One Martini backbone bead per residue (centre of mass of N, CA, C, O) as a GRO file, in nm:
protein
  345
    1MET     BB    1   1.349  -0.333  -0.864
    2LYS     BB    2   1.542  -0.421  -0.616
    3ALA     BB    3   1.587  -0.447  -0.303
    4ILE     BB    4   1.735  -0.304  -0.015
    5ASP     BB    5   1.918  -0.358   0.254
    6LEU     BB    6   1.773  -0.308   0.578
    7THR     BB    7   1.782  -0.176   0.919
    8ILE     BB    8   1.467  -0.235   1.076
    9GLY     BB    9   1.494  -0.327   1.349
   10SER     BB   10   1.480  -0.680   1.503
   11LEU     BB   11   1.306  -0.831   1.322
   12LYS     BB   12   1.218  -1.074   1.121
   13LYS     BB   13   1.219  -1.147   0.795
   14GLY     BB   14   1.099  -1.245   0.521
   15LYS     BB   15   1.193  -1.413   0.248
   16THR     BB   16   1.110  -1.142   0.052
   17ASN     BB   17   1.017  -0.881   0.199
   18THR     BB   18   0.695  -0.908   0.153
   19ILE     BB   19   0.352  -0.936   0.135
   20THR     BB   20   0.378  -1.239   0.002
   21ASP     BB   21   0.456  -1.388   0.273
   22VAL     BB   22   0.164  -1.402   0.282
   23GLU     BB   23  -0.023  -1.649   0.228
   24GLY     BB   24  -0.184  -1.586  -0.100
   25VAL     BB   25  -0.061  -1.328  -0.171
   26LYS     BB   26  -0.099  -1.082  -0.439
   27VAL     BB   27   0.072  -0.895  -0.712
   28GLY     BB   28  -0.019  -0.634  -0.954
   29HIS     BB   29   0.069  -0.474  -1.273
   30THR     BB   30   0.019  -0.156  -1.452
   31THR     BB   31   0.218   0.013  -1.695
   32ILE     BB   32   0.227   0.366  -1.802
   33ARG     BB   33   0.431   0.478  -2.094
   34GLN     BB   34   0.350   0.801  -2.260
   35ASN     BB   35   0.535   1.030  -2.223
   36GLU     BB   36   0.340   1.218  -2.002
   37VAL     BB   37   0.246   0.930  -1.940
   38GLN     BB   38   0.283   0.831  -1.580
   39THR     BB   39   0.130   0.535  -1.489
   40GLY     BB   40  -0.116   0.318  -1.299
   41VAL     BB   41  -0.154  -0.022  -1.159
   42THR     BB   42  -0.239  -0.179  -0.842
   43ALA     BB   43  -0.281  -0.518  -0.714
   44VAL     BB   44  -0.441  -0.676  -0.426
   45LEU     BB   45  -0.453  -1.021  -0.324
   46PRO     BB   46  -0.551  -1.216  -0.059
   47HIS     BB   47  -0.653  -1.436  -0.273
   48SER     BB   48  -0.732  -1.693  -0.534
   49GLN     BB   49  -1.010  -1.686  -0.488
   50ASN     BB   50  -1.334  -1.603  -0.448
   51LEU     BB   51  -1.384  -1.308  -0.289
   52PHE     BB   52  -1.691  -1.278  -0.278
   53GLN     BB   53  -1.739  -1.572  -0.152
   54ASN     BB   54  -1.438  -1.525   0.008
   55LYS     BB   55  -1.388  -1.341   0.250
   56VAL     BB   56  -1.220  -1.091   0.441
   57ALA     BB   57  -1.097  -0.955   0.706
   58GLY     BB   58  -1.133  -0.595   0.766
   59ALA     BB   59  -0.976  -0.259   0.750
   60ILE     BB   60  -0.983   0.102   0.832
   61TYR     BB   61  -0.750   0.393   0.843
   62THR     BB   62  -0.750   0.742   0.913
   63ILE     BB   63  -0.500   0.967   0.939
   64ASN     BB   64  -0.563   1.142   0.669
   65GLY     BB   65  -0.857   1.268   0.470
   66PHE     BB   66  -0.707   1.353   0.184
   67GLY     BB   67  -0.921   1.151   0.007
   68LYS     BB   68  -1.058   0.884  -0.247
   69THR     BB   69  -1.156   0.631  -0.117
   70ALA     BB   70  -1.308   0.340  -0.219
   71GLY     BB   71  -1.521   0.142  -0.002
   72SER     BB   72  -1.502   0.243   0.307
   73ILE     BB   73  -1.785   0.228   0.435
   74GLN     BB   74  -1.832  -0.082   0.426
   75LEU     BB   75  -1.571  -0.163   0.563
   76GLU     BB   76  -1.635  -0.018   0.830
   77GLU     BB   77  -1.910  -0.169   0.887
   78LEU     BB   78  -1.835  -0.495   0.813
   79GLY     BB   79  -1.529  -0.603   0.790
   80THR     BB   80  -1.494  -0.654   0.465
   81ILE     BB   81  -1.332  -0.821   0.184
   82GLU     BB   82  -1.441  -0.877  -0.184
   83THR     BB   83  -1.182  -0.755  -0.329
   84PRO     BB   84  -0.959  -0.625  -0.482
   85ILE     BB   85  -0.692  -0.401  -0.431
   86VAL     BB   86  -0.676  -0.076  -0.572
   87LEU     BB   87  -0.417   0.122  -0.728
   88THR     BB   88  -0.394   0.480  -0.816
   89ASN     BB   89  -0.494   0.757  -0.946
   90THR     BB   90  -0.716   0.998  -0.870
   91LEU     BB   91  -0.864   1.005  -1.174
   92ALA     BB   92  -0.887   0.657  -1.163
   93VAL     BB   93  -1.110   0.546  -0.974
   94GLY     BB   94  -1.331   0.476  -1.178
   95ALA     BB   95  -1.166   0.261  -1.331
   96GLY     BB   96  -1.122   0.085  -1.085
   97LEU     BB   97  -1.416   0.015  -1.039
   98GLN     BB   98  -1.481  -0.103  -1.319
   99GLY     BB   99  -1.272  -0.331  -1.315
  100ILE     BB  100  -1.361  -0.479  -1.061
  101ILE     BB  101  -1.655  -0.525  -1.139
  102GLU     BB  102  -1.609  -0.683  -1.400
  103TYR     BB  103  -1.440  -0.908  -1.273
  104THR     BB  104  -1.658  -1.000  -1.063
  105LEU     BB  105  -1.892  -1.058  -1.258
  106SER     BB  106  -1.743  -1.288  -1.419
  107GLN     BB  107  -1.748  -1.476  -1.143
  108ASN     BB  108  -2.064  -1.357  -1.066
  109PRO     BB  109  -2.384  -1.410  -1.189
  110ASP     BB  110  -2.551  -1.328  -0.915
  111ILE     BB  111  -2.494  -1.043  -0.941
  112GLY     BB  112  -2.793  -0.858  -0.955
  113ARG     BB  113  -2.998  -1.110  -0.914
  114THR     BB  114  -2.971  -1.311  -0.629
  115THR     BB  115  -2.786  -1.084  -0.525
  116GLY     BB  116  -2.598  -0.846  -0.461
  117THR     BB  117  -2.350  -0.641  -0.467
  118VAL     BB  118  -2.034  -0.460  -0.489
  119ASN     BB  119  -1.729  -0.378  -0.297
  120ALA     BB  120  -1.505  -0.164  -0.413
  121ILE     BB  121  -1.142  -0.107  -0.379
  122VAL     BB  122  -0.990   0.229  -0.394
  123GLY     BB  123  -0.674   0.375  -0.418
  124GLU     BB  124  -0.499   0.706  -0.393
  125CYS     BB  125  -0.273   0.922  -0.586
  126ASN     BB  126  -0.105   1.221  -0.683
  127ASP     BB  127   0.080   1.230  -1.015
  128MET     BB  128   0.113   1.533  -1.154
  129LEU     BB  129   0.425   1.591  -1.166
  130ILE     BB  130   0.463   1.351  -1.391
  131ASN     BB  131   0.171   1.315  -1.471
  132ASP     BB  132  -0.094   1.337  -1.704
  133ILE     BB  133  -0.386   1.333  -1.541
  134ARG     BB  134  -0.589   1.464  -1.761
  135SER     BB  135  -0.587   1.214  -1.968
  136ILE     BB  136  -0.722   0.963  -1.869
  137SER     BB  137  -0.552   0.665  -1.908
  138VAL     BB  138  -0.705   0.483  -1.730
  139THR     BB  139  -0.846   0.160  -1.754
  140LYS     BB  140  -1.023  -0.123  -1.700
  141GLU     BB  141  -0.810  -0.301  -1.845
  142HIS     BB  142  -0.573  -0.230  -1.661
  143VAL     BB  143  -0.701  -0.344  -1.406
  144ILE     BB  144  -0.749  -0.636  -1.496
  145ASN     BB  145  -0.452  -0.694  -1.559
  146ALA     BB  146  -0.345  -0.658  -1.271
  147ILE     BB  147  -0.513  -0.884  -1.148
  148GLU     BB  148  -0.438  -1.125  -1.353
  149SER     BB  149  -0.107  -1.076  -1.296
  150ALA     BB  150  -0.085  -1.175  -1.028
  151SER     BB  151   0.185  -1.232  -0.784
  152TYR     BB  152   0.444  -1.328  -0.568
  153GLN     BB  153   0.603  -1.166  -0.779
  154PHE     BB  154   0.734  -0.823  -0.764
  155GLU     BB  155   0.766  -0.502  -0.827
  156GLN     BB  156   0.938  -0.202  -0.744
  157GLY     BB  157   0.855   0.135  -0.748
  158ALA     BB  158   0.820   0.254  -1.086
  159VAL     BB  159   0.523   0.100  -1.071
  160GLY     BB  160   0.231   0.122  -1.160
  161ALA     BB  161   0.103   0.336  -0.934
  162GLY     BB  162   0.422   0.441  -0.893
  163THR     BB  163   0.527   0.583  -1.154
  164GLY     BB  164   0.435   0.911  -1.061
  165MET     BB  165   0.577   0.926  -0.785
  166VAL     BB  166   0.650   1.140  -0.488
  167CYS     BB  167   0.914   1.127  -0.225
  168PHE     BB  168   1.069   1.363  -0.063
  169GLY     BB  169   1.145   1.474  -0.365
  170LEU     BB  170   1.155   1.188  -0.464
  171LYS     BB  171   1.130   0.884  -0.584
  172GLY     BB  172   0.851   0.696  -0.582
  173GLY     BB  173   0.601   0.428  -0.483
  174ILE     BB  174   0.653   0.092  -0.456
  175GLY     BB  175   0.642  -0.086  -0.138
  176SER     BB  176   0.796  -0.354   0.071
  177SER     BB  177   0.730  -0.565   0.369
  178SER     BB  178   0.840  -0.798   0.640
  179ARG     BB  179   0.733  -1.000   0.932
  180ILE     BB  180   0.834  -1.225   1.192
  181ILE     BB  181   0.638  -1.394   1.440
  182THR     BB  182   0.604  -1.526   1.781
  183LEU     BB  183   0.306  -1.707   1.893
  184GLY     BB  184   0.248  -1.975   2.066
  185ASN     BB  185   0.463  -2.141   1.886
  186ARG     BB  186   0.394  -1.948   1.635
  187ASN     BB  187   0.410  -1.842   1.308
  188PHE     BB  188   0.394  -1.505   1.174
  189THR     BB  189   0.273  -1.261   0.929
  190ILE     BB  190   0.376  -0.924   0.833
  191GLY     BB  191   0.256  -0.721   0.564
  192THR     BB  192   0.362  -0.455   0.336
  193LEU     BB  193   0.210  -0.194   0.125
  194VAL     BB  194   0.311   0.095  -0.072
  195LEU     BB  195   0.202   0.433  -0.169
  196THR     BB  196   0.423   0.700  -0.249
  197ASN     BB  197   0.330   1.077  -0.195
  198PHE     BB  198   0.534   1.242   0.015
  199GLY     BB  199   0.697   1.498   0.153
  200ARG     BB  200   1.003   1.648   0.272
  201LEU     BB  201   1.334   1.632   0.230
  202GLU     BB  202   1.435   1.754   0.514
  203HIS     BB  203   1.273   1.500   0.671
  204LEU     BB  204   1.434   1.267   0.598
  205THR     BB  205   1.439   0.934   0.750
  206ILE     BB  206   1.695   0.681   0.840
  207ALA     BB  207   1.715   0.491   1.099
  208GLY     BB  208   1.708   0.782   1.274
  209LYS     BB  209   1.837   0.950   1.033
  210ASN     BB  210   1.885   1.261   0.921
  211VAL     BB  211   1.915   1.321   0.548
  212GLY     BB  212   1.782   1.565   0.402
  213TYR     BB  213   1.987   1.803   0.417
  214GLN     BB  214   2.222   1.646   0.291
  215LEU     BB  215   2.076   1.591   0.021
  216LYS     BB  216   2.012   1.883  -0.063
  217GLU     BB  217   2.320   1.953  -0.108
  218LYS     BB  218   2.365   1.734  -0.347
  219LEU     BB  219   2.163   1.868  -0.517
  220GLN     BB  220   2.135   2.065  -0.794
  221ASN     BB  221   1.791   2.051  -0.792
  222PRO     BB  222   1.613   2.102  -0.552
  223PRO     BB  223   1.334   2.104  -0.407
  224VAL     BB  224   1.102   2.307  -0.328
  225HIS     BB  225   0.952   2.464  -0.086
  226GLU     BB  226   0.674   2.283   0.059
  227ASP     BB  227   0.399   2.154   0.125
  228ASP     BB  228   0.238   1.867   0.239
  229LYS     BB  229   0.037   1.721  -0.045
  230GLY     BB  230   0.034   1.426  -0.014
  231SER     BB  231   0.047   1.057  -0.014
  232ILE     BB  232  -0.072   0.740   0.143
  233ILE     BB  233  -0.084   0.388   0.091
  234ILE     BB  234  -0.162   0.126   0.330
  235ILE     BB  235  -0.093  -0.226   0.333
  236VAL     BB  236  -0.213  -0.491   0.547
  237ALA     BB  237  -0.092  -0.823   0.605
  238THR     BB  238  -0.220  -1.135   0.757
  239ASP     BB  239  -0.229  -1.463   0.951
  240LEU     BB  240  -0.365  -1.359   1.184
  241PRO     BB  241  -0.610  -1.399   1.435
  242LEU     BB  242  -0.822  -1.137   1.365
  243ASN     BB  243  -1.021  -0.885   1.423
  244GLU     BB  244  -1.145  -0.587   1.322
  245ARG     BB  245  -1.056  -0.427   1.570
  246GLN     BB  246  -0.758  -0.521   1.567
  247LEU     BB  247  -0.686  -0.426   1.285
  248LYS     BB  248  -0.723  -0.126   1.345
  249ARG     BB  249  -0.502  -0.112   1.558
  250VAL     BB  250  -0.277  -0.190   1.367
  251LEU     BB  251  -0.312   0.043   1.159
  252LYS     BB  252  -0.231   0.275   1.353
  253ARG     BB  253   0.086   0.182   1.349
  254THR     BB  254   0.166   0.300   1.072
  255SER     BB  255   0.219   0.593   1.178
  256VAL     BB  256   0.494   0.528   1.299
  257GLY     BB  257   0.647   0.459   1.037
  258LEU     BB  258   0.583   0.724   0.897
  259ALA     BB  259   0.719   0.917   1.105
  260LYS     BB  260   1.013   0.782   1.094
  261THR     BB  261   1.060   0.912   0.794
  262GLY     BB  262   0.930   1.235   0.839
  263SER     BB  263   0.636   1.259   0.878
  264TYR     BB  264   0.355   1.501   0.964
  265ILE     BB  265   0.086   1.487   0.837
  266GLY     BB  266  -0.062   1.675   0.644
  267HIS     BB  267  -0.338   1.849   0.558
  268GLY     BB  268  -0.301   1.756   0.228
  269SER     BB  269  -0.302   1.452   0.323
  270GLY     BB  270  -0.348   1.106   0.217
  271ASP     BB  271  -0.371   0.877   0.496
  272ILE     BB  272  -0.409   0.530   0.429
  273ALA     BB  273  -0.527   0.230   0.599
  274LEU     BB  274  -0.521  -0.117   0.505
  275GLY     BB  275  -0.664  -0.443   0.612
  276PHE     BB  276  -0.588  -0.806   0.652
  277THR     BB  277  -0.695  -1.148   0.701
  278THR     BB  278  -0.619  -1.508   0.624
  279ALA     BB  279  -0.721  -1.700   0.864
  280HIS     BB  280  -1.014  -1.638   0.746
  281LYS     BB  281  -1.324  -1.705   0.593
  282ILE     BB  282  -1.618  -1.540   0.441
  283ALA     BB  283  -1.913  -1.624   0.356
  284HIS     BB  284  -2.158  -1.492   0.167
  285GLU     BB  285  -2.327  -1.767   0.225
  286ASP     BB  286  -2.456  -1.848   0.557
  287PRO     BB  287  -2.681  -2.044   0.743
  288ALA     BB  288  -2.560  -1.976   0.992
  289ILE     BB  289  -2.609  -1.811   1.301
  290PHE     BB  290  -2.333  -1.908   1.412
  291SER     BB  291  -1.987  -1.827   1.508
  292SER     BB  292  -1.640  -1.943   1.521
  293GLN     BB  293  -1.309  -1.814   1.625
  294GLU     BB  294  -0.992  -1.752   1.628
  295THR     BB  295  -0.830  -1.526   1.873
  296LEU     BB  296  -0.635  -1.293   1.965
  297GLN     BB  297  -0.505  -1.158   2.229
  298ASP     BB  298  -0.456  -0.837   2.323
  299HIS     BB  299  -0.187  -0.879   2.501
  300ALA     BB  300  -0.031  -0.983   2.214
  301LEU     BB  301   0.000  -0.708   2.023
  302ASP     BB  302   0.277  -0.565   2.048
  303LEU     BB  303   0.437  -0.727   1.829
  304VAL     BB  304   0.251  -0.641   1.599
  305PHE     BB  305   0.300  -0.339   1.615
  306GLU     BB  306   0.605  -0.348   1.567
  307ALA     BB  307   0.598  -0.490   1.289
  308THR     BB  308   0.425  -0.276   1.145
  309ALA     BB  309   0.608  -0.032   1.180
  310ASP     BB  310   0.863  -0.151   1.044
  311ALA     BB  311   0.734  -0.236   0.768
  312THR     BB  312   0.645   0.048   0.691
  313GLU     BB  313   0.910   0.196   0.696
  314GLU     BB  314   1.056   0.014   0.488
  315ALA     BB  315   0.858   0.034   0.249
  316ILE     BB  316   0.903   0.332   0.197
  317LEU     BB  317   1.209   0.311   0.134
  318GLN     BB  318   1.181   0.098  -0.095
  319SER     BB  319   1.022   0.279  -0.293
  320MET     BB  320   1.282   0.464  -0.338
  321LEU     BB  321   1.515   0.257  -0.396
  322ALA     BB  322   1.360   0.117  -0.654
  323ALA     BB  323   1.365   0.385  -0.792
  324ASP     BB  324   1.405   0.581  -1.066
  325THR     BB  325   1.523   0.828  -1.225
  326THR     BB  326   1.340   1.124  -1.323
  327ASN     BB  327   1.091   1.331  -1.480
  328SER     BB  328   0.911   1.587  -1.491
  329ARG     BB  329   0.694   1.783  -1.676
  330ASN     BB  330   0.916   2.034  -1.627
  331ASN     BB  331   1.207   1.878  -1.625
  332GLN     BB  332   1.258   1.781  -1.346
  333LYS     BB  333   1.462   1.612  -1.142
  334ILE     BB  334   1.393   1.284  -1.004
  335TYR     BB  335   1.542   1.126  -0.762
  336SER     BB  336   1.712   0.855  -0.642
  337LEU     BB  337   1.801   0.722  -0.342
  338ARG     BB  338   2.008   0.510  -0.447
  339SER     BB  339   2.233   0.723  -0.535
  340PHE     BB  340   2.289   0.800  -0.195
  341ILE     BB  341   2.287   0.580   0.034
  342HIS     BB  342   2.609   0.532   0.077
  343ASP     BB  343   2.665   0.844   0.162
  344ILE     BB  344   2.443   0.873   0.420
  345LEU     BB  345   2.510   0.584   0.598
   0.00000   0.00000   0.00000
């Protein structure tokens, strides 16, 4: 489904209001719908070149660590991303790793022969309310298909990794947003993509207005009160020249956008933010001893923080607005926020 226009903050949005407004970034999905199997894969590519040979500077920030993100240790240590970032369900992390590795090996015959191995990055959320997660339905072929089908235009909502997700007791999934900022007479883009699977309905807040209790009264069978045991994966992309330390500081501000939607970041929630900059590439093998690169001054980061918080908040809401009403495995109706948006705002 197409995104719905929302006013979140005052900064200008990108042309498509998605993460692919950052030049070179692509997104691909594989969606699996077979009876009680409702799941899939989403892949984010920082650029279209060989990522292993031309890495990007990256960072990861754990807001709450009840999650199974693969590849985080090396990303934390080295500050580089060398594969597509894959999102899927919790029990499909292994298939995500296999798919990324096979895809990367096909492009790089030197891996495991004359050079080292590869650090694949896979993020996950638990889609068991809608999807029969025990079926282990995601395969490495699904992962490779999502990577190879990546495009500048992509669907949001209940697609790819978002197919079986639930957010604030409503249908969640994939959402995206972007902001344009001007620094030093130059325009830069901050884009976000989220996989949403968290929250309690009564806490849902849109543009500063708590609408959760109002919505709960409208639903014929509202979700039962329970602890927030869901998760969110947030991906931030930018073309700003940032170093890894600055990227991590930017990722911390995604928690502001998350909180503004009504999340209290529960004990059992896996809230993980990953990010990268396309401003420069890092060669896998570079004979130079020293390197130099343009880097934004720290005192100019405030506008970047604001853009990141706003784009994260809107991406979460877009994930719900773009998703269609569906049923859980126990046949409970999981409503789309889109069905109520004009009544509550």
